[in-house]
Tab-separated table of C-alpha atoms and ligand atoms in Angstrom:
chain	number	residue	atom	x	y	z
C	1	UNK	CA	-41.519	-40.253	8.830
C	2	UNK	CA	-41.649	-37.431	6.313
C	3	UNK	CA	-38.359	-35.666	5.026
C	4	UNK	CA	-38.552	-31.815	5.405
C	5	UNK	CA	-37.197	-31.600	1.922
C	6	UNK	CA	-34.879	-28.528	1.795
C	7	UNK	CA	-33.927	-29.313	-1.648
C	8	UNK	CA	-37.205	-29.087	-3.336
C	9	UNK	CA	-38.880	-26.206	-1.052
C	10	UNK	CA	-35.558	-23.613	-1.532
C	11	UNK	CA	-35.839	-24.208	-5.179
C	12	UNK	CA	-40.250	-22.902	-4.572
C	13	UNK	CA	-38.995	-20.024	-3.197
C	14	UNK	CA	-36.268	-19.075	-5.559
C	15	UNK	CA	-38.420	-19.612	-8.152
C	16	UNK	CA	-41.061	-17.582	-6.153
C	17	UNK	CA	-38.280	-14.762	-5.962
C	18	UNK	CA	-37.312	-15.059	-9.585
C	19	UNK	CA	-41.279	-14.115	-10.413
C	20	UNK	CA	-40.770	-11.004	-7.953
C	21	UNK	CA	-37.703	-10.125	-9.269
C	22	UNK	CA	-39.557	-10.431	-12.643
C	23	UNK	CA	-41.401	-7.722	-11.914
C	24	UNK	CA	-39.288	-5.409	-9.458
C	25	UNK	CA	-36.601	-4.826	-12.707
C	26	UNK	CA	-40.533	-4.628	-15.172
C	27	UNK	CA	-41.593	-1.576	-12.964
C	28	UNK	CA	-38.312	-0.084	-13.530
C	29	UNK	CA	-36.195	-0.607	-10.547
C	30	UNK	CA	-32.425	-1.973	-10.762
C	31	UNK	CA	-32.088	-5.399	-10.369
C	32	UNK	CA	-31.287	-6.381	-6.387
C	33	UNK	CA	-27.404	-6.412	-5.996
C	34	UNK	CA	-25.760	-8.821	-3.462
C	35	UNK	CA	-21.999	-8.622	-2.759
C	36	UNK	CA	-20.179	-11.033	-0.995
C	37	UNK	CA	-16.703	-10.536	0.947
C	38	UNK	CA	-14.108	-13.293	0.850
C	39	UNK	CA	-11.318	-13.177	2.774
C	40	UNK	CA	-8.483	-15.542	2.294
C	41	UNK	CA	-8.872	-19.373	0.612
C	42	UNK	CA	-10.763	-21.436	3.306
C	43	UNK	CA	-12.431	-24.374	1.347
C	44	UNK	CA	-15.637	-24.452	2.945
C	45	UNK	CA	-16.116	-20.785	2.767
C	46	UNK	CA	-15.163	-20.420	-1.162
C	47	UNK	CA	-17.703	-23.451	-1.882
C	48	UNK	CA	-20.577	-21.592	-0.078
C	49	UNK	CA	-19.525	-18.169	-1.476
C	50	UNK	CA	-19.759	-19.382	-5.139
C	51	UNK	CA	-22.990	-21.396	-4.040
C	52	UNK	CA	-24.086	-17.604	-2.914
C	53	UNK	CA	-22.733	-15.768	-6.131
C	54	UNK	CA	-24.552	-18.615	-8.190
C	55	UNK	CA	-27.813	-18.781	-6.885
C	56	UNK	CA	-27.851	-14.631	-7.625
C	57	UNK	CA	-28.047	-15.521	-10.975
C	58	UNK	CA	-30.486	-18.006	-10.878
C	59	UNK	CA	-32.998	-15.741	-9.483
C	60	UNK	CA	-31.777	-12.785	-11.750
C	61	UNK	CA	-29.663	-10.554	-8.950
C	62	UNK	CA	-26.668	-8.959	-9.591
C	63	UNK	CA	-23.505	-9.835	-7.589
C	64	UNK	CA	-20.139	-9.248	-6.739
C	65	UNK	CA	-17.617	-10.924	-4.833
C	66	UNK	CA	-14.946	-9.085	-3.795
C	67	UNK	CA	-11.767	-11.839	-3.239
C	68	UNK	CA	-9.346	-9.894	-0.586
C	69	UNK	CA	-5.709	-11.860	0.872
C	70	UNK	CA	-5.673	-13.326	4.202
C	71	UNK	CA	-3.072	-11.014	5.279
C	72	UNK	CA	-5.438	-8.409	5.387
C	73	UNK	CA	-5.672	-5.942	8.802
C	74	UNK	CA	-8.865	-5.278	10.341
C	75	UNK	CA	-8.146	-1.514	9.195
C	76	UNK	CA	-8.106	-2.590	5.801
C	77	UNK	CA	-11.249	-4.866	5.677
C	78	UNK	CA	-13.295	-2.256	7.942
C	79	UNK	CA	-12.561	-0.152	5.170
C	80	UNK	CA	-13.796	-2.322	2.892
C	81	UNK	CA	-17.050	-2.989	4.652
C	82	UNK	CA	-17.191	1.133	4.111
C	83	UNK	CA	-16.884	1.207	0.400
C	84	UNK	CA	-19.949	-1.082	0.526
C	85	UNK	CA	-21.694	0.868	2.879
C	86	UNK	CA	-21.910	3.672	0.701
C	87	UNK	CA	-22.163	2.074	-2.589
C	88	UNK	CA	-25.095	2.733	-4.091
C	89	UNK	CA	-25.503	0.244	-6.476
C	90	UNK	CA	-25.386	-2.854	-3.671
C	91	UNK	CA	-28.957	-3.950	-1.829
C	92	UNK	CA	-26.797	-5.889	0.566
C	93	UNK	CA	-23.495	-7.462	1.855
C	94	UNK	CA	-22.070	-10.371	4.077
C	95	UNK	CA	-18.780	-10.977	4.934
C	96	UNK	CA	-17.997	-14.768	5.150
C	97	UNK	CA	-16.885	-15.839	8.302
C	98	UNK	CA	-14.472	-17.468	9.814
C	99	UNK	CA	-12.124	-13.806	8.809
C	100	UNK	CA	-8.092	-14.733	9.577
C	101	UNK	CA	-6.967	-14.639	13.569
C	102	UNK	CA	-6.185	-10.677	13.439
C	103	UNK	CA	-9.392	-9.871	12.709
C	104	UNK	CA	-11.685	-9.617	15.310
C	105	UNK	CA	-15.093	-10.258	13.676
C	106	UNK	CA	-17.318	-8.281	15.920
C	107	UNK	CA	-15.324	-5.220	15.128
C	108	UNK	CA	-15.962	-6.100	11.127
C	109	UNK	CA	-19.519	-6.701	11.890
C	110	UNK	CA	-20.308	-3.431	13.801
C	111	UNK	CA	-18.887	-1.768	10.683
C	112	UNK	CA	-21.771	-2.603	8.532
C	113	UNK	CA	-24.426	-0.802	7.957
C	114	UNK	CA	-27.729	-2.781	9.834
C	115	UNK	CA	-29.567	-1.353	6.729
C	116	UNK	CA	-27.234	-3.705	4.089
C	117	UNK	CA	-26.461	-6.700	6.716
C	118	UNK	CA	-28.511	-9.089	4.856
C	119	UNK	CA	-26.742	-11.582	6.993
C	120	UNK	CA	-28.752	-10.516	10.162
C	121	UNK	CA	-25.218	-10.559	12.060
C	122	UNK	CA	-25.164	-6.912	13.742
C	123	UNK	CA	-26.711	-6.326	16.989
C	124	UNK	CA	-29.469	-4.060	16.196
C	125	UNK	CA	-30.675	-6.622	13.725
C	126	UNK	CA	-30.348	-9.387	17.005
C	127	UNK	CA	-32.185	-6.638	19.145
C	128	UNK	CA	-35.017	-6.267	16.740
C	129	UNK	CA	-35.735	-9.800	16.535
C	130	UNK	CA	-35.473	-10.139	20.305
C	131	UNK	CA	-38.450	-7.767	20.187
C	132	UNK	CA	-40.320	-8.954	17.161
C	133	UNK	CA	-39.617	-5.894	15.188
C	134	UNK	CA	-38.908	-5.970	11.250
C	135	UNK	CA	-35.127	-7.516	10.955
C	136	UNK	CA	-32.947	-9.115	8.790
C	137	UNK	CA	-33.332	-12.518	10.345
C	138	UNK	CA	-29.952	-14.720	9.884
C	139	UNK	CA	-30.284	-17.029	7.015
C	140	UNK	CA	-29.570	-20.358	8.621
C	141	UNK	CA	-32.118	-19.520	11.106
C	142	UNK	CA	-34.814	-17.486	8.287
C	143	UNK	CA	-34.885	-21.039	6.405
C	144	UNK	CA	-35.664	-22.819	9.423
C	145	UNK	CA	-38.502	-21.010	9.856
C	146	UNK	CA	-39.207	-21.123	6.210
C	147	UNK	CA	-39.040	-24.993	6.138
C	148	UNK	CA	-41.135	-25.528	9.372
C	149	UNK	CA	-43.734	-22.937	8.170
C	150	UNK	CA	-44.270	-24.501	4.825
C	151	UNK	CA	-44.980	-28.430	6.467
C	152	UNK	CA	-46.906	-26.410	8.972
C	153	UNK	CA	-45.275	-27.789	11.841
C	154	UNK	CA	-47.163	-27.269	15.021
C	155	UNK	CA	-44.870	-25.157	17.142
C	156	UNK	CA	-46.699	-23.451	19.762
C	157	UNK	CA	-46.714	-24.688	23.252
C	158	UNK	CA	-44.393	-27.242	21.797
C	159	UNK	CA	-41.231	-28.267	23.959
C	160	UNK	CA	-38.454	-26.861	21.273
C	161	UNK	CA	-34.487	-27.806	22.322
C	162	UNK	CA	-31.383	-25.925	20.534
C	163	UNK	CA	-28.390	-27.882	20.933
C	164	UNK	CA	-25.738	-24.435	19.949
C	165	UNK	CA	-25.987	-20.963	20.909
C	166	UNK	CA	-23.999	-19.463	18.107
C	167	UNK	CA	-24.686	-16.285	17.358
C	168	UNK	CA	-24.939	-17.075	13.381
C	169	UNK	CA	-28.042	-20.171	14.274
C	170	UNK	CA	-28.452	-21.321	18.420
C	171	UNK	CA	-28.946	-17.805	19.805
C	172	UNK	CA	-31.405	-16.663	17.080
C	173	UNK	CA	-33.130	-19.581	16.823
C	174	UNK	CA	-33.709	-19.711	20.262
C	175	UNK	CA	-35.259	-16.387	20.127
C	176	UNK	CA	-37.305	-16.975	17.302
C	177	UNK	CA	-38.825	-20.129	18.568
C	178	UNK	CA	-40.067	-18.379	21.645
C	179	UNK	CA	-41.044	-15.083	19.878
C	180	UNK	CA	-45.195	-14.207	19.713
C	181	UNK	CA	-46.155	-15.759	16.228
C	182	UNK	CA	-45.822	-18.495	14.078
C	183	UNK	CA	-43.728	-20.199	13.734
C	184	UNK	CA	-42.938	-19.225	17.696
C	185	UNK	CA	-44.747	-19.753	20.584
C	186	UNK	CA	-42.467	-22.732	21.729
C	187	UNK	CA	-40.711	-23.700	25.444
C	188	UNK	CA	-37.379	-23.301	24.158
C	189	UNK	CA	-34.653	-24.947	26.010
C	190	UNK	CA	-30.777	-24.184	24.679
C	191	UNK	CA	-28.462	-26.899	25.123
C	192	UNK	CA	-24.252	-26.088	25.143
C	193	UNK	CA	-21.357	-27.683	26.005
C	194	UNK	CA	-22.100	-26.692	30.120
C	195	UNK	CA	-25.359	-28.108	29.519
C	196	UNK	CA	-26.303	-31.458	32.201
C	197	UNK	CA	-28.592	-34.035	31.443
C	198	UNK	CA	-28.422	-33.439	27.857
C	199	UNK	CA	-29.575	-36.504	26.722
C	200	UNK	CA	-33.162	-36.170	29.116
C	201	UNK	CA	-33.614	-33.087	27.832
C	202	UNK	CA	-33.233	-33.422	24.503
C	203	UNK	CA	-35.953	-36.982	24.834
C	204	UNK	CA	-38.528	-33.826	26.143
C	205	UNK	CA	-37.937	-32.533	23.087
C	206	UNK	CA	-41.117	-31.726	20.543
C	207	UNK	CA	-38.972	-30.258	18.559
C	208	UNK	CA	-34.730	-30.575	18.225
C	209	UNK	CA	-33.081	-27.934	16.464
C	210	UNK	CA	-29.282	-29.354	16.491
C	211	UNK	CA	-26.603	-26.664	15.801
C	212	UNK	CA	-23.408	-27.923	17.460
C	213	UNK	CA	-21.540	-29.182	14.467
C	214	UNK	CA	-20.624	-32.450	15.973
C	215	UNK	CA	-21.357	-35.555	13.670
C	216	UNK	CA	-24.400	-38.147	14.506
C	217	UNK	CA	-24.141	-36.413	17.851
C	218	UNK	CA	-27.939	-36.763	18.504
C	219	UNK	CA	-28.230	-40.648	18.796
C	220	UNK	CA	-31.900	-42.727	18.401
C	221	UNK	CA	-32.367	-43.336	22.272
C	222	UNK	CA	-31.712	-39.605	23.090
C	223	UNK	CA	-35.207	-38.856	20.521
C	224	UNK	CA	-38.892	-39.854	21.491
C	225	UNK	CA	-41.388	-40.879	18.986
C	226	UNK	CA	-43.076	-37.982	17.051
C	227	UNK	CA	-40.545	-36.084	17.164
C	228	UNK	CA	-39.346	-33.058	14.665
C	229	UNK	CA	-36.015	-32.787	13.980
C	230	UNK	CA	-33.980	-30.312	11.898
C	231	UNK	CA	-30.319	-31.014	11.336
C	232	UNK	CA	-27.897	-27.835	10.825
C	233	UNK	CA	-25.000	-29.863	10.965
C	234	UNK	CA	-22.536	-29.926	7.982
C	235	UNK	CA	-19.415	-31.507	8.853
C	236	UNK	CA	-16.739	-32.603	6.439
C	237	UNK	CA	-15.513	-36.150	6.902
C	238	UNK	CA	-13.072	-37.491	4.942
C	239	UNK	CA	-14.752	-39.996	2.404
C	240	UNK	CA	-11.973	-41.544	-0.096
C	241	UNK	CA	-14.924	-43.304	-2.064
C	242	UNK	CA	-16.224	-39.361	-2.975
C	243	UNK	CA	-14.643	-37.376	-5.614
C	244	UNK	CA	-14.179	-34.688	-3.369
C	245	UNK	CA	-12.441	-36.564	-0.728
C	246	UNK	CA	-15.311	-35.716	1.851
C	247	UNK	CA	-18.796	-36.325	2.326
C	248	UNK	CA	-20.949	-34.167	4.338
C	249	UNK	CA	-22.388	-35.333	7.911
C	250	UNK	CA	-25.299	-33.819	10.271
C	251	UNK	CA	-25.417	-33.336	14.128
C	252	UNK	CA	-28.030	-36.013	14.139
C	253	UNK	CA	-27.565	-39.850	13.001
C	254	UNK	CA	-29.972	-40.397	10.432
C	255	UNK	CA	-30.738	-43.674	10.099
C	256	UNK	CA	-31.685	-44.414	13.290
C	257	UNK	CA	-33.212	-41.268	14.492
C	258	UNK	CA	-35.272	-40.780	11.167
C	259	UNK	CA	-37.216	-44.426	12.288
C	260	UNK	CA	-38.244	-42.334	15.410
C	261	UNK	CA	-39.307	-38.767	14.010
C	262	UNK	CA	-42.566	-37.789	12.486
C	263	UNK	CA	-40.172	-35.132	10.229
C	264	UNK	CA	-36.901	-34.570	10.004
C	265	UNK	CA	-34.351	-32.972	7.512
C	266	UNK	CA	-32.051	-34.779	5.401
C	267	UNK	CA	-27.966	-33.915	5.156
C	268	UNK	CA	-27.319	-32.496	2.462
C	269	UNK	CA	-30.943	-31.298	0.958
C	270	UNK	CA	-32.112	-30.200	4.521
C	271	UNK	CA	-31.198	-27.016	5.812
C	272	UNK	CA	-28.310	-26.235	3.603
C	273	UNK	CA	-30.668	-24.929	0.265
C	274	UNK	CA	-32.554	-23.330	2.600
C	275	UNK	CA	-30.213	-21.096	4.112
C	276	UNK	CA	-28.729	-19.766	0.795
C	277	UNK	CA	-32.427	-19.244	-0.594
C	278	UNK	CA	-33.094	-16.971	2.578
C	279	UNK	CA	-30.228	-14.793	2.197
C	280	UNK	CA	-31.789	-14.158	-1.663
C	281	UNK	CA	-35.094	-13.330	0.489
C	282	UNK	CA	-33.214	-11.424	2.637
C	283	UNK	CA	-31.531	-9.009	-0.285
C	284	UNK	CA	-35.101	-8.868	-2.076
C	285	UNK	CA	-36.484	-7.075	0.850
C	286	UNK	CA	-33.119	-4.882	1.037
C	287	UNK	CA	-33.797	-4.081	-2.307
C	288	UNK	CA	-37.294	-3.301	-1.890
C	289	UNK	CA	-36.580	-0.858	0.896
C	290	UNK	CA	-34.077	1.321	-1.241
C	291	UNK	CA	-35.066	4.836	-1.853
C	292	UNK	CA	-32.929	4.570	-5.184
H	301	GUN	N1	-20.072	-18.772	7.790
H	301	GUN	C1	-20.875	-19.822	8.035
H	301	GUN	N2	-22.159	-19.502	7.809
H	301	GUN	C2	-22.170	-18.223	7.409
H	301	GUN	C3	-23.214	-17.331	7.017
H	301	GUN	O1	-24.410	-17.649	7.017
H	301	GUN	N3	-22.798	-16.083	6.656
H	301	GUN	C4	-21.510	-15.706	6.674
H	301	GUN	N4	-21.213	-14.454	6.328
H	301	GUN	N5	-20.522	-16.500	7.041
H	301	GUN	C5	-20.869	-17.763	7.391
């Protein structure tokens, strides 16, 4: 078994985008400028928020976060999303999700502009990577790709399973698994909560993508031999022997599955780094297309 080490190959690309940023801001451009929208005091969203805001600064972006009340109205935060819109100054924003029950977040997601939703979360960027057309490609999904391009993991003609179809990792995954390219090529097969015969499904599996947020849910006798397995779970578990209280669990049990997989990724150090260096690429290229 070999660890697809999230960890170490987020931290080659951010230093990779450090160098370009290096020489972006030499040639006399303004440094790229990511903002971030927080709304309200969920835990788990102000820990990956200041993990965002941070890892700006490693690679030399500018940020903001912009810190608005849960009480906000859709009106209000729409209008928000606006002022970003036509700011200047900002490459790119996301809104963290989960936004408060008024809110409905497709409504807040149609308001930004495709051009700055370095997120990948509006439907013309989903369209355009339906049809293998330039896109901001979701970051959870973008460092997927990352990771499995960088081992060079075989994909093509490969039996690929998706256990999720969010719209933030299943559903683009799925697409970009069976896209035209590498990595692509794949027989996808999404798995969700209607899905029968899970567990023969997923032991077809080349590859198992799990996205479903349920802990060790992807057992040793549901995996065959050989297999490649990337874990995008990140559940919090209470864990009174951690400072925090909590310690974070996959989709997939480790121990036992890991004896059984040619590669698979750790939790944490897996997909996690990834996903945060992706959203940097993601605001590099945002920056790169500005006309200002
Ligand atoms: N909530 C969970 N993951 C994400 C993400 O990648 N982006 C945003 N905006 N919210 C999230």
């Amino acid at each position: 078994m070999r660890l697809l080490d999230g960890k170490h190959t987020s931290q080659q690309l951010r230093n990779e985008i450090r160098e370009e940023v290096k020489k972006f801001v030499e040639k006399g451009n303004r440094r790229p400028h990511l903002a971030a929208i927080l709304v309200g005091n969920n835990g788990a969203s102000v820990t990956y928020v200041n993990a965002k805001i941070k890892a700006c600064e490693e690679v030399g972006f500018a940020s903001s976060l912009i810190r608005l009340s849960d009480t906000i109205s859709q009106a209000e935060l729409i209008a928000e999303v606006e002022k970003l819109n036509a700011d200047e100054s900002i490459d790119g924003f996301i809104v963290q999700l989960p936004l408060p029950d008024q809110i409905r977040e497709h409504k807040v997601i149609m308001a930004i502009d495709p051009k700055k939703d370095v997120d990948g979360f509006h439907p013309q960027n989903l369209g355009r990577i339906a049809l293998n057309m330039h896109a901001f490609v979701p970051a959870t999904p973008a460092g997927i790709v990352e990771l499995l391009d960088r081992y060079n993991i075989e994909t093509g003609g490969k039996h690929c399973v998706v256990l999720g179809r969010s719209h933030i990792v299943g559903l683009p995954m799925s697409i970009l698994m069976s896209r035209n390219g590498y990595p692509g090529n794949s027989t996808v097969t999404i798995c969700h909560s209607h899905t029968q015969n899970l567990p023969e499904i997923v032991h077809s599996a080349d590859i198992i993508i799990a996205a479903v947020g349920r802990p060790n849910f992807v057992t040793a006798d549901m995996v065959k031999e050989g297999v490649v397995v990337v874990d995008v779970g990140i559940t919090r578990v209470v864990d009174t022997t951690k400072k925090s209280g909590y310690r974070l669990v996959g989709d997939v049990e480790f121990d036992t599955v890991s004896k059984k997989a040619a590669f698979i990724t750790p939790v944490p150090g897996g997909v996690g780094p990834m996903t945060i260096a992706s959203l940097l690429k993601n605001t590099m290229i945002a920056a790169r297309r500005r006309k200002v």
